[in-house]
Amino acid sequence: MARGSFREQLLRVREDAIIESVNRLLAEKGFDLMTVDEVAADVGIAKASLYKHFASKEALAAAAMVRVLRKSAEVVAAQPADARAIDKLRAVTRWALQVQLAGEMPTLPSQNSSLRAELLGSAAYTDLLMQVSDELGAWIERAQADGDIEPALPGELVLYTLFARACDPVPGFLKAGGRFDDAQIVDMVLGTCFDGLRRRPERAS
Amino acid sequence: MARGSFREQLLRVREDAIIESVNRLLAEKGFDLMTVDEVAADVGIAKASLYKHFASKEALAAAAMVRVLRKSAEVVAAQPADARAIDKLRAVTRWALQVQLAGEMPTLPSQNSSLRAELLGSAAYTDLLMQVSDELGAWIERAQADGDIEPALPGELVLYTLFARACDPVPGFLKAGGRFDDAQIVDMVLGTCFDGLRRRPERAS
DNA sequence: GTCTATAAATCGATAGAC
DNA sequence: GTCTATCGATTTATAGAC
C-alpha cells in the first residue's frame, strides 16, 4: 500500500513520537502513575492535541503495548530457521531482559480492568499476542521433543515463565545492587530461568 | 511487657482488622488502585477514624507489609533446625506461593517514591526485612556448601529469585487458565524455580 | 475516637477560539 | 490539529460537632 500523503506521514511521525514517550513513561512509572499531562509535556504538545490522536489514556498504553509486541514478533522472525528451538527461545528471552534492563519495557498492571478491556478489545493487540504465543509455543514443543526442555512441563507453564521475564523484578534489584553490569545480569537471570538454582551435574553441550 | 489496658486491647483488635482489610485490598488491586475510602468501607468505619489510627495511605500499606514480613519471619523460624537448608528454602518459598495464590500476598509497586520513602523510614519494616534476608542468606550459603544450590551463583541472585516468587505473575496466569489446582501450580512453579525449564538427567535424591 | 461534611489537590477528558 | 482554559470526577486528608 502507499505510504500516504505528506500530511499523513507527518501525522504518523508525530504519533510515533507519542508512543515512544508513552513507552518510556510506562517503563519508568507504570500505567497508574503515568499521567496524560506528563505524556503531553514529554512530547511537547498540549494535552488536548494528544486526545486528537488517542481517545483515552488506555488507548495510549495499548498503542505502546502493540508497539512492543510488534518488536517481539520481529525478534521472533529474525531467528535463524535452522537454529535449535531452545537457542531461539533463549535469544528471545535474552532480548526481553535487555529491553527491560534498558528501561524500555512497558509494564502494565494485571489488575486494572478498564485497561484490560481496552487491550482485549484491540484486535491489533490480541492478534499479535496470539501470533507471538503460537510461534513461541511451537518452539517450546520442539525443544521438548529435542530433549532440551523437560517434556513433563505443560507448554503453558513454559510460555508464561518466559513471558514473565519481561517484568521480572530480579534484574532491577541486581542492577540497583551495583555489583554487576547489564550483560552479567542478563546471563545470570537467563541461567536461573532455564537451569534453575540447583547445582547441576556437568552436561554434554 | 503487659498487654495493656482493656481499652488498648480494643484498639489493637481494631487496628488488626484494618490491617487485615488493607492486606486483602493490596493483594487484590495493588497500592495505586486501593483507595482509603474503600478501606474504611471494608472495615466498617469512617475514613476520618481510619486516619486516627494511621497517618497516611502509605502508613497503611507499610503496616500491611510489616504484617506479612512478620508472618514470613514466623515461617522461617518454624523450620526444623535439622532439616537440609535447601528444603527449608523450598518450604518458605512454597508458603509464599500459597499465600499469593490465596490472594493474600500484598504487592507494592517498586516505583512509587512516596511509598518507598515511608517503607525505608520504618524501622519495623527495614529491620524485619534485614532479619529475614539474613536468615535466608545463611540458608542459601549452607545449601551451596551442601551442593544443593549451584555454588557459582551469587547469593543476591538466589535471594532475589526466591523473594520474587511472592509477586510472580505465573501462578495467577496458570490459575486463570483453569487447568490446574493450586497445589499443582505451587509444585510446578517451585519446580521451575529450583530446577529450571531444561530437561534434567535423573539425579540421586 | 467516631462521625458528617468539606477542603485541597490531582487527573482524565472536553469546549471553543484560532 | 493545536492551543488555552476549564469542567467533572476522584482521592487524600482534615475540621469540627458529638
GROMACS .gro file of C-alpha atoms (C1' of nucleotides) in nm:
model
  446
    1MET     CA    1   0.000   0.000   0.000
    2ALA     CA    2   0.106   0.359  -0.050
    3ARG     CA    3   0.272   0.548   0.229
    4GLY     CA    4   0.005   0.813   0.211
    5SER     CA    5   0.027   1.184   0.159
    6PHE     CA    6   0.290   1.406   0.310
    7ARG     CA    7   0.038   1.519   0.567
    8GLU     CA    8  -0.037   1.164   0.668
    9GLN     CA    9   0.332   1.088   0.704
   10LEU     CA   10   0.374   1.384   0.937
   11LEU     CA   11   0.085   1.254   1.143
   12ARG     CA   12   0.246   0.915   1.156
   13VAL     CA   13   0.577   1.056   1.273
   14ARG     CA   14   0.408   1.251   1.549
   15GLU     CA   15   0.215   0.951   1.667
   16ASP     CA   16   0.538   0.753   1.672
   17ALA     CA   17   0.689   1.019   1.895
   18ILE     CA   18   0.388   0.999   2.124
   19ILE     CA   19   0.408   0.622   2.151
   20GLU     CA   20   0.781   0.644   2.214
   21SER     CA   21   0.718   0.876   2.509
   22VAL     CA   22   0.438   0.658   2.641
   23ASN     CA   23   0.660   0.353   2.612
   24ARG     CA   24   0.933   0.510   2.820
   25LEU     CA   25   0.700   0.657   3.081
   26LEU     CA   26   0.519   0.325   3.108
   27ALA     CA   27   0.851   0.153   3.169
   28GLU     CA   28   0.953   0.417   3.424
   29LYS     CA   29   0.641   0.464   3.632
   30GLY     CA   30   0.380   0.216   3.520
   31PHE     CA   31   0.029   0.289   3.396
   32ASP     CA   32  -0.127   0.422   3.714
   33LEU     CA   33   0.148   0.670   3.794
   34MET     CA   34   0.184   0.789   3.436
   35THR     CA   35  -0.031   1.098   3.377
   36VAL     CA   36  -0.158   1.222   3.043
   37ASP     CA   37  -0.030   1.571   3.126
   38GLU     CA   38   0.313   1.420   3.162
   39VAL     CA   39   0.294   1.247   2.827
   40ALA     CA   40   0.186   1.569   2.658
   41ALA     CA   41   0.466   1.764   2.822
   42ASP     CA   42   0.718   1.499   2.724
   43VAL     CA   43   0.608   1.501   2.361
   44GLY     CA   44   0.592   1.878   2.365
   45ILE     CA   45   0.229   1.926   2.266
   46ALA     CA   46  -0.086   2.022   2.451
   47LYS     CA   47  -0.292   1.758   2.619
   48ALA     CA   48  -0.596   1.835   2.402
   49SER     CA   49  -0.384   1.763   2.095
   50LEU     CA   50  -0.294   1.425   2.239
   51TYR     CA   51  -0.660   1.338   2.259
   52LYS     CA   52  -0.695   1.411   1.888
   53HIS     CA   53  -0.459   1.119   1.826
   54PHE     CA   54  -0.565   0.877   2.100
   55ALA     CA   55  -0.910   0.854   2.253
   56SER     CA   56  -0.802   0.775   2.608
   57LYS     CA   57  -0.515   0.703   2.841
   58GLU     CA   58  -0.589   0.335   2.796
   59ALA     CA   59  -0.558   0.372   2.419
   60LEU     CA   60  -0.216   0.530   2.469
   61ALA     CA   61  -0.100   0.235   2.673
   62ALA     CA   62  -0.249  -0.011   2.426
   63ALA     CA   63  -0.058   0.154   2.141
   64ALA     CA   64   0.267   0.117   2.337
   65MET     CA   65   0.192  -0.247   2.403
   66VAL     CA   66   0.118  -0.312   2.038
   67ARG     CA   67   0.448  -0.149   1.955
   68VAL     CA   68   0.650  -0.373   2.187
   69LEU     CA   69   0.459  -0.679   2.067
   70ARG     CA   70   0.544  -0.587   1.709
   71LYS     CA   71   0.910  -0.566   1.804
   72SER     CA   72   0.882  -0.902   1.974
   73ALA     CA   73   0.735  -1.052   1.660
   74GLU     CA   74   1.027  -0.909   1.464
   75VAL     CA   75   1.278  -1.061   1.704
   76VAL     CA   76   1.100  -1.394   1.675
   77ALA     CA   77   1.102  -1.372   1.297
   78ALA     CA   78   1.471  -1.280   1.294
   79GLN     CA   79   1.581  -1.610   1.449
   80PRO     CA   80   1.762  -1.840   1.205
   81ALA     CA   81   1.533  -2.118   1.090
   82ASP     CA   82   1.798  -2.385   1.137
   83ALA     CA   83   1.885  -2.296   1.496
   84ARG     CA   84   1.783  -2.524   1.782
   85ALA     CA   85   1.447  -2.434   1.931
   86ILE     CA   86   1.598  -2.393   2.278
   87ASP     CA   87   1.850  -2.142   2.144
   88LYS     CA   88   1.580  -1.942   1.973
   89LEU     CA   89   1.379  -1.932   2.295
   90ARG     CA   90   1.689  -1.822   2.485
   91ALA     CA   91   1.759  -1.550   2.230
   92VAL     CA   92   1.410  -1.403   2.250
   93THR     CA   93   1.412  -1.416   2.629
   94ARG     CA   94   1.754  -1.251   2.629
   95TRP     CA   95   1.618  -0.972   2.413
   96ALA     CA   96   1.328  -0.914   2.654
   97LEU     CA   97   1.565  -0.895   2.950
   98GLN     CA   98   1.789  -0.650   2.769
   99VAL     CA   99   1.495  -0.425   2.681
  100GLN     CA  100   1.376  -0.436   3.040
  101LEU     CA  101   1.719  -0.351   3.178
  102ALA     CA  102   1.742  -0.063   2.933
  103GLY     CA  103   1.425   0.078   3.087
  104GLU     CA  104   1.227   0.039   2.768
  105MET     CA  105   0.991  -0.242   2.854
  106PRO     CA  106   0.642  -0.104   2.919
  107THR     CA  107   0.474  -0.284   3.205
  108LEU     CA  108   0.105  -0.296   3.272
  109PRO     CA  109  -0.076  -0.375   3.596
  110SER     CA  110  -0.267  -0.701   3.559
  111GLN     CA  111  -0.541  -0.566   3.785
  112ASN     CA  112  -0.670  -0.255   3.605
  113SER     CA  113  -0.996  -0.363   3.444
  114SER     CA  114  -1.050  -0.062   3.217
  115LEU     CA  115  -0.708  -0.123   3.072
  116ARG     CA  116  -0.768  -0.495   3.032
  117ALA     CA  117  -1.091  -0.424   2.847
  118GLU     CA  118  -0.918  -0.182   2.611
  119LEU     CA  119  -0.640  -0.431   2.538
  120LEU     CA  120  -0.865  -0.730   2.485
  121GLY     CA  121  -1.084  -0.515   2.262
  122SER     CA  122  -0.793  -0.426   2.039
  123ALA     CA  123  -0.751  -0.678   1.760
  124ALA     CA  124  -0.405  -0.539   1.686
  125TYR     CA  125  -0.304  -0.637   2.038
  126THR     CA  126  -0.476  -0.973   2.073
  127ASP     CA  127  -0.376  -1.087   1.725
  128LEU     CA  128  -0.011  -1.005   1.784
  129LEU     CA  129  -0.017  -1.164   2.127
  130MET     CA  130  -0.165  -1.482   1.983
  131GLN     CA  131   0.082  -1.482   1.695
  132VAL     CA  132   0.384  -1.450   1.922
  133SER     CA  133   0.241  -1.704   2.166
  134ASP     CA  134   0.183  -1.953   1.887
  135GLU     CA  135   0.531  -1.917   1.748
  136LEU     CA  136   0.694  -1.949   2.089
  137GLY     CA  137   0.461  -2.239   2.168
  138ALA     CA  138   0.578  -2.426   1.861
  139TRP     CA  139   0.940  -2.373   1.961
  140ILE     CA  140   0.864  -2.495   2.311
  141GLU     CA  141   0.714  -2.819   2.179
  142ARG     CA  142   1.010  -2.863   1.952
  143ALA     CA  143   1.256  -2.801   2.233
  144GLN     CA  144   1.076  -3.060   2.442
  145ALA     CA  145   1.094  -3.309   2.158
  146ASP     CA  146   1.464  -3.226   2.124
  147GLY     CA  147   1.513  -3.313   2.490
  148ASP     CA  148   1.625  -2.959   2.572
  149ILE     CA  149   1.322  -2.865   2.779
  150GLU     CA  150   1.169  -3.101   3.032
  151PRO     CA  151   0.888  -3.276   2.840
  152ALA     CA  152   0.680  -3.321   3.155
  153LEU     CA  153   0.626  -2.945   3.188
  154PRO     CA  154   0.298  -2.811   3.043
  155GLY     CA  155   0.357  -2.578   2.749
  156GLU     CA  156   0.158  -2.305   2.923
  157LEU     CA  157   0.395  -2.312   3.218
  158VAL     CA  158   0.699  -2.273   2.996
  159LEU     CA  159   0.539  -1.998   2.788
  160TYR     CA  160   0.425  -1.797   3.090
  161THR     CA  161   0.762  -1.844   3.258
  162LEU     CA  162   0.938  -1.696   2.957
  163PHE     CA  163   0.686  -1.413   2.917
  164ALA     CA  164   0.727  -1.326   3.283
  165ARG     CA  165   1.095  -1.242   3.229
  166ALA     CA  166   0.976  -0.918   3.067
  167CYS     CA  167   0.853  -0.794   3.405
  168ASP     CA  168   1.087  -0.983   3.634
  169PRO     CA  169   1.192  -0.761   3.925
  170VAL     CA  170   1.515  -0.954   3.977
  171PRO     CA  171   1.718  -0.775   3.707
  172GLY     CA  172   1.626  -0.438   3.853
  173PHE     CA  173   1.723  -0.545   4.204
  174LEU     CA  174   2.057  -0.677   4.082
  175LYS     CA  175   2.119  -0.357   3.889
  176ALA     CA  176   2.035  -0.149   4.196
  177GLY     CA  177   2.292  -0.351   4.387
  178GLY     CA  178   2.555  -0.216   4.151
  179ARG     CA  179   2.780  -0.521   4.165
  180PHE     CA  180   2.705  -0.646   3.813
  181ASP     CA  181   2.676  -0.494   3.470
  182ASP     CA  182   2.381  -0.547   3.239
  183ALA     CA  183   2.539  -0.832   3.043
  184GLN     CA  184   2.619  -1.025   3.359
  185ILE     CA  185   2.268  -0.972   3.493
  186VAL     CA  186   2.110  -1.095   3.170
  187ASP     CA  187   2.327  -1.406   3.172
  188MET     CA  188   2.255  -1.482   3.535
  189VAL     CA  189   1.878  -1.441   3.508
  190LEU     CA  190   1.871  -1.644   3.187
  191GLY     CA  191   2.065  -1.910   3.371
  192THR     CA  192   1.827  -1.932   3.665
  193CYS     CA  193   1.534  -1.932   3.425
  194PHE     CA  194   1.649  -2.225   3.215
  195ASP     CA  195   1.871  -2.413   3.457
  196GLY     CA  196   1.720  -2.324   3.794
  197LEU     CA  197   1.900  -2.262   4.119
  198ARG     CA  198   2.007  -2.619   4.189
  199ARG     CA  199   2.353  -2.739   4.135
  200ARG     CA  200   2.365  -2.914   3.805
  201PRO     CA  201   2.588  -3.207   3.721
  202GLU     CA  202   2.805  -3.118   3.423
  203ARG     CA  203   2.628  -3.199   3.098
  204ALA     CA  204   2.724  -3.268   2.742
  205SER     CA  205   2.680  -2.945   2.548
  206MET     CA  206   0.558  -0.635   7.880
  207ALA     CA  207   0.195  -0.612   7.983
  208ARG     CA  208  -0.080  -0.643   7.725
  209GLY     CA  209  -0.210  -0.302   7.823
  210SER     CA  210  -0.550  -0.190   7.939
  211PHE     CA  211  -0.876  -0.321   7.805
  212ARG     CA  212  -0.909  -0.005   7.601
  213GLU     CA  213  -0.570  -0.057   7.442
  214GLN     CA  214  -0.658  -0.414   7.356
  215LEU     CA  215  -0.973  -0.298   7.180
  216LEU     CA  216  -0.763  -0.051   6.985
  217ARG     CA  217  -0.525  -0.327   6.894
  218VAL     CA  218  -0.803  -0.551   6.769
  219ARG     CA  219  -0.946  -0.275   6.555
  220GLU     CA  220  -0.609  -0.197   6.405
  221ASP     CA  221  -0.564  -0.564   6.327
  222ALA     CA  222  -0.895  -0.557   6.144
  223ILE     CA  223  -0.781  -0.252   5.948
  224ILE     CA  224  -0.452  -0.413   5.851
  225GLU     CA  225  -0.634  -0.729   5.752
  226SER     CA  226  -0.852  -0.530   5.513
  227VAL     CA  227  -0.557  -0.338   5.376
  228ASN     CA  228  -0.370  -0.662   5.322
  229ARG     CA  229  -0.650  -0.812   5.116
  230LEU     CA  230  -0.718  -0.497   4.915
  231LEU     CA  231  -0.347  -0.458   4.848
  232ALA     CA  232  -0.336  -0.814   4.718
  233GLU     CA  233  -0.647  -0.759   4.506
  234LYS     CA  234  -0.585  -0.421   4.347
  235GLY     CA  235  -0.241  -0.303   4.442
  236PHE     CA  236  -0.145   0.020   4.615
  237ASP     CA  237  -0.241   0.270   4.347
  238LEU     CA  238  -0.588   0.133   4.284
  239MET     CA  239  -0.666   0.083   4.651
  240THR     CA  240  -0.847   0.387   4.790
  241VAL     CA  241  -0.867   0.490   5.153
  242ASP     CA  242  -1.245   0.524   5.121
  243GLU     CA  243  -1.256   0.163   5.020
  244VAL     CA  244  -1.052   0.053   5.319
  245ALA     CA  245  -1.277   0.246   5.554
  246ALA     CA  246  -1.590   0.097   5.397
  247ASP     CA  247  -1.442  -0.252   5.416
  248VAL     CA  248  -1.354  -0.216   5.784
  249GLY     CA  249  -1.689  -0.054   5.851
  250ILE     CA  250  -1.570   0.274   5.998
  251ALA     CA  251  -1.548   0.630   5.871
  252LYS     CA  252  -1.245   0.744   5.682
  253ALA     CA  253  -1.163   1.010   5.941
  254SER     CA  254  -1.148   0.737   6.205
  255LEU     CA  255  -0.901   0.549   5.992
  256TYR     CA  256  -0.671   0.849   5.995
  257LYS     CA  257  -0.674   0.843   6.375
  258HIS     CA  258  -0.500   0.506   6.356
  259PHE     CA  259  -0.271   0.556   6.056
  260ALA     CA  260  -0.129   0.885   5.942
  261SER     CA  261  -0.145   0.822   5.568
  262LYS     CA  262  -0.227   0.576   5.295
  263GLU     CA  263   0.141   0.490   5.280
  264ALA     CA  264   0.141   0.411   5.652
  265LEU     CA  265  -0.149   0.173   5.593
  266ALA     CA  266   0.045  -0.012   5.326
  267ALA     CA  267   0.357  -0.017   5.540
  268ALA     CA  268   0.163  -0.175   5.825
  269ALA     CA  269   0.039  -0.448   5.592
  270MET     CA  270   0.391  -0.511   5.469
  271VAL     CA  271   0.523  -0.534   5.824
  272ARG     CA  272   0.248  -0.783   5.896
  273VAL     CA  273   0.340  -1.011   5.607
  274LEU     CA  274   0.708  -0.981   5.692
  275ARG     CA  275   0.632  -1.085   6.047
  276LYS     CA  276   0.450  -1.390   5.918
  277SER     CA  277   0.745  -1.467   5.695
  278ALA     CA  278   0.978  -1.449   5.991
  279GLU     CA  279   0.750  -1.690   6.175
  280VAL     CA  280   0.755  -1.934   5.886
  281VAL     CA  281   1.132  -1.910   5.875
  282ALA     CA  282   1.155  -1.969   6.249
  283ALA     CA  283   0.919  -2.266   6.226
  284GLN     CA  284   1.152  -2.467   6.003
  285PRO     CA  285   1.311  -2.765   6.180
  286ALA     CA  286   1.671  -2.688   6.269
  287ASP     CA  287   1.797  -3.024   6.147
  288ALA     CA  288   1.639  -3.003   5.802
  289ARG     CA  289   1.853  -2.950   5.494
  290ALA     CA  290   1.895  -2.585   5.401
  291ILE     CA  291   1.755  -2.645   5.053
  292ASP     CA  292   1.439  -2.798   5.198
  293LYS     CA  293   1.391  -2.505   5.433
  294LEU     CA  294   1.428  -2.264   5.142
  295ARG     CA  295   1.180  -2.466   4.941
  296ALA     CA  296   0.933  -2.467   5.229
  297VAL     CA  297   0.944  -2.091   5.276
  298THR     CA  298   0.911  -2.031   4.902
  299ARG     CA  299   0.620  -2.275   4.894
  300TRP     CA  300   0.449  -2.081   5.169
  301ALA     CA  301   0.490  -1.754   4.979
  302LEU     CA  302   0.341  -1.908   4.664
  303GLN     CA  303   0.046  -2.046   4.860
  304VAL     CA  304  -0.024  -1.710   5.019
  305GLN     CA  305  -0.005  -1.542   4.680
  306LEU     CA  306  -0.241  -1.793   4.520
  307ALA     CA  307  -0.482  -1.745   4.809
  308GLY     CA  308  -0.496  -1.375   4.719
  309GLU     CA  309  -0.341  -1.270   5.048
  310MET     CA  310   0.001  -1.150   4.939
  311PRO     CA  311   0.013  -0.770   4.942
  312THR     CA  312   0.211  -0.639   4.649
  313LEU     CA  313   0.367  -0.297   4.623
  314PRO     CA  314   0.475  -0.109   4.311
  315SER     CA  315   0.852  -0.072   4.314
  316GLN     CA  316   0.818   0.268   4.150
  317ASN     CA  317   0.609   0.477   4.393
  318SER     CA  318   0.857   0.702   4.567
  319SER     CA  319   0.637   0.829   4.849
  320LEU     CA  320   0.569   0.468   4.941
  321ARG     CA  321   0.935   0.372   4.919
  322ALA     CA  322   1.025   0.658   5.149
  323GLU     CA  323   0.765   0.554   5.405
  324LEU     CA  324   0.883   0.193   5.398
  325LEU     CA  325   1.252   0.268   5.422
  326GLY     CA  326   1.176   0.513   5.701
  327SER     CA  327   1.000   0.245   5.903
  328ALA     CA  328   1.244   0.061   6.127
  329ALA     CA  329   0.986  -0.211   6.187
  330TYR     CA  330   0.990  -0.278   5.813
  331THR     CA  331   1.359  -0.250   5.737
  332ASP     CA  332   1.462  -0.445   6.046
  333LEU     CA  333   1.230  -0.732   5.962
  334LEU     CA  334   1.336  -0.729   5.600
  335MET     CA  335   1.702  -0.748   5.701
  336GLN     CA  336   1.632  -1.019   5.954
  337VAL     CA  337   1.451  -1.241   5.705
  338SER     CA  338   1.711  -1.169   5.438
  339ASP     CA  339   1.993  -1.264   5.672
  340GLU     CA  340   1.831  -1.588   5.775
  341LEU     CA  341   1.752  -1.687   5.418
  342GLY     CA  342   2.102  -1.578   5.315
  343ALA     CA  343   2.259  -1.811   5.570
  344TRP     CA  344   2.048  -2.099   5.440
  345ILE     CA  345   2.150  -2.017   5.085
  346GLU     CA  346   2.519  -2.032   5.173
  347ARG     CA  347   2.462  -2.356   5.355
  348ALA     CA  348   2.270  -2.505   5.063
  349GLN     CA  349   2.556  -2.408   4.833
  350ALA     CA  350   2.805  -2.571   5.066
  351ASP     CA  351   2.582  -2.879   5.071
  352GLY     CA  352   2.597  -2.892   4.693
  353ASP     CA  353   2.220  -2.840   4.662
  354ILE     CA  354   2.238  -2.492   4.511
  355GLU     CA  355   2.484  -2.402   4.239
  356PRO     CA  356   2.781  -2.251   4.427
  357ALA     CA  357   2.873  -2.026   4.136
  358LEU     CA  358   2.552  -1.823   4.177
  359PRO     CA  359   2.584  -1.502   4.379
  360GLY     CA  360   2.383  -1.514   4.700
  361GLU     CA  361   2.199  -1.197   4.600
  362LEU     CA  362   2.074  -1.361   4.284
  363VAL     CA  363   1.937  -1.660   4.473
  364LEU     CA  364   1.780  -1.444   4.744
  365TYR     CA  365   1.610  -1.208   4.497
  366THR     CA  366   1.493  -1.501   4.286
  367LEU     CA  367   1.322  -1.655   4.587
  368PHE     CA  368   1.177  -1.324   4.705
  369ALA     CA  369   1.039  -1.262   4.357
  370ARG     CA  370   0.815  -1.570   4.383
  371ALA     CA  371   0.593  -1.364   4.615
  372CYS     CA  372   0.491  -1.144   4.321
  373ASP     CA  373   0.538  -1.389   4.035
  374PRO     CA  374   0.261  -1.344   3.778
  375VAL     CA  375   0.294  -1.703   3.655
  376PRO     CA  376   0.080  -1.864   3.928
  377GLY     CA  377  -0.203  -1.622   3.855
  378PHE     CA  378  -0.186  -1.690   3.482
  379LEU     CA  379  -0.192  -2.064   3.540
  380LYS     CA  380  -0.484  -2.029   3.779
  381ALA     CA  381  -0.673  -1.817   3.525
  382GLY     CA  382  -0.619  -2.094   3.273
  383GLY     CA  383  -0.823  -2.321   3.498
  384ARG     CA  384  -0.642  -2.641   3.404
  385PHE     CA  385  -0.458  -2.686   3.734
  386ASP     CA  386  -0.545  -2.660   4.101
  387ASP     CA  387  -0.347  -2.457   4.349
  388ALA     CA  388  -0.133  -2.744   4.472
  389GLN     CA  389  -0.028  -2.836   4.119
  390ILE     CA  390   0.055  -2.475   4.039
  391VAL     CA  391   0.268  -2.438   4.350
  392ASP     CA  392   0.459  -2.756   4.269
  393MET     CA  393   0.515  -2.657   3.908
  394VAL     CA  394   0.638  -2.306   3.986
  395LEU     CA  395   0.859  -2.436   4.264
  396GLY     CA  396   0.999  -2.684   4.015
  397THR     CA  397   1.084  -2.424   3.750
  398CYS     CA  398   1.233  -2.203   4.019
  399PHE     CA  399   1.474  -2.459   4.160
  400ASP     CA  400   1.523  -2.691   3.864
  401GLY     CA  401   1.469  -2.460   3.569
  402LEU     CA  402   1.299  -2.539   3.242
  403ARG     CA  403   1.569  -2.762   3.099
  404ARG     CA  404   1.539  -3.134   3.091
  405ARG     CA  405   1.732  -3.271   3.381
  406PRO     CA  406   1.907  -3.603   3.391
  407GLU     CA  407   1.770  -3.814   3.676
  408ARG     CA  408   1.957  -3.749   3.999
  409ALA     CA  409   2.018  -3.924   4.325
  410SER     CA  410   1.771  -3.793   4.581
  411DG     C1'  411  -1.247   0.801   6.873
  412DT     C1'  412  -1.626   0.817   6.572
  413DC     C1'  413  -1.900   1.056   6.279
  414DT     C1'  414  -2.055   1.413   5.875
  415DA     C1'  415  -1.901   1.739   5.577
  416DT     C1'  416  -1.564   1.950   5.320
  417DA     C1'  417  -1.118   2.129   5.193
  418DA     C1'  418  -0.727   2.082   4.869
  419DA     C1'  419  -0.510   1.878   4.507
  420DT     C1'  420  -0.484   1.583   4.102
  421DC     C1'  421  -0.628   1.379   3.692
  422DG     C1'  422  -0.883   1.239   3.276
  423DA     C1'  423  -1.127   1.449   2.934
  424DT     C1'  424  -1.351   1.840   2.665
  425DA     C1'  425  -1.511   2.315   2.491
  426DG     C1'  426  -1.420   2.662   2.196
  427DA     C1'  427  -1.114   3.003   1.974
  428DC     C1'  428  -0.776   3.015   1.610
  429DG     C1'  429  -0.489   1.995   1.463
  430DT     C1'  430  -0.312   2.292   1.805
  431DC     C1'  431  -0.374   2.581   2.167
  432DT     C1'  432  -0.571   2.786   2.644
  433DA     C1'  433  -0.884   2.727   2.985
  434DT     C1'  434  -1.186   2.462   3.240
  435DC     C1'  435  -1.512   2.102   3.371
  436DG     C1'  436  -1.634   1.695   3.639
  437DA     C1'  437  -1.499   1.324   3.893
  438DT     C1'  438  -1.199   1.112   4.216
  439DT     C1'  439  -0.895   1.096   4.605
  440DT     C1'  440  -0.614   1.210   5.006
  441DA     C1'  441  -0.657   1.437   5.413
  442DT     C1'  442  -0.873   1.733   5.776
  443DA     C1'  443  -1.212   2.032   6.051
  444DG     C1'  444  -1.537   2.033   6.389
  445DA     C1'  445  -1.952   1.854   6.624
  446DC     C1'  446  -2.066   1.487   6.944
   0.00000   0.00000   0.00000
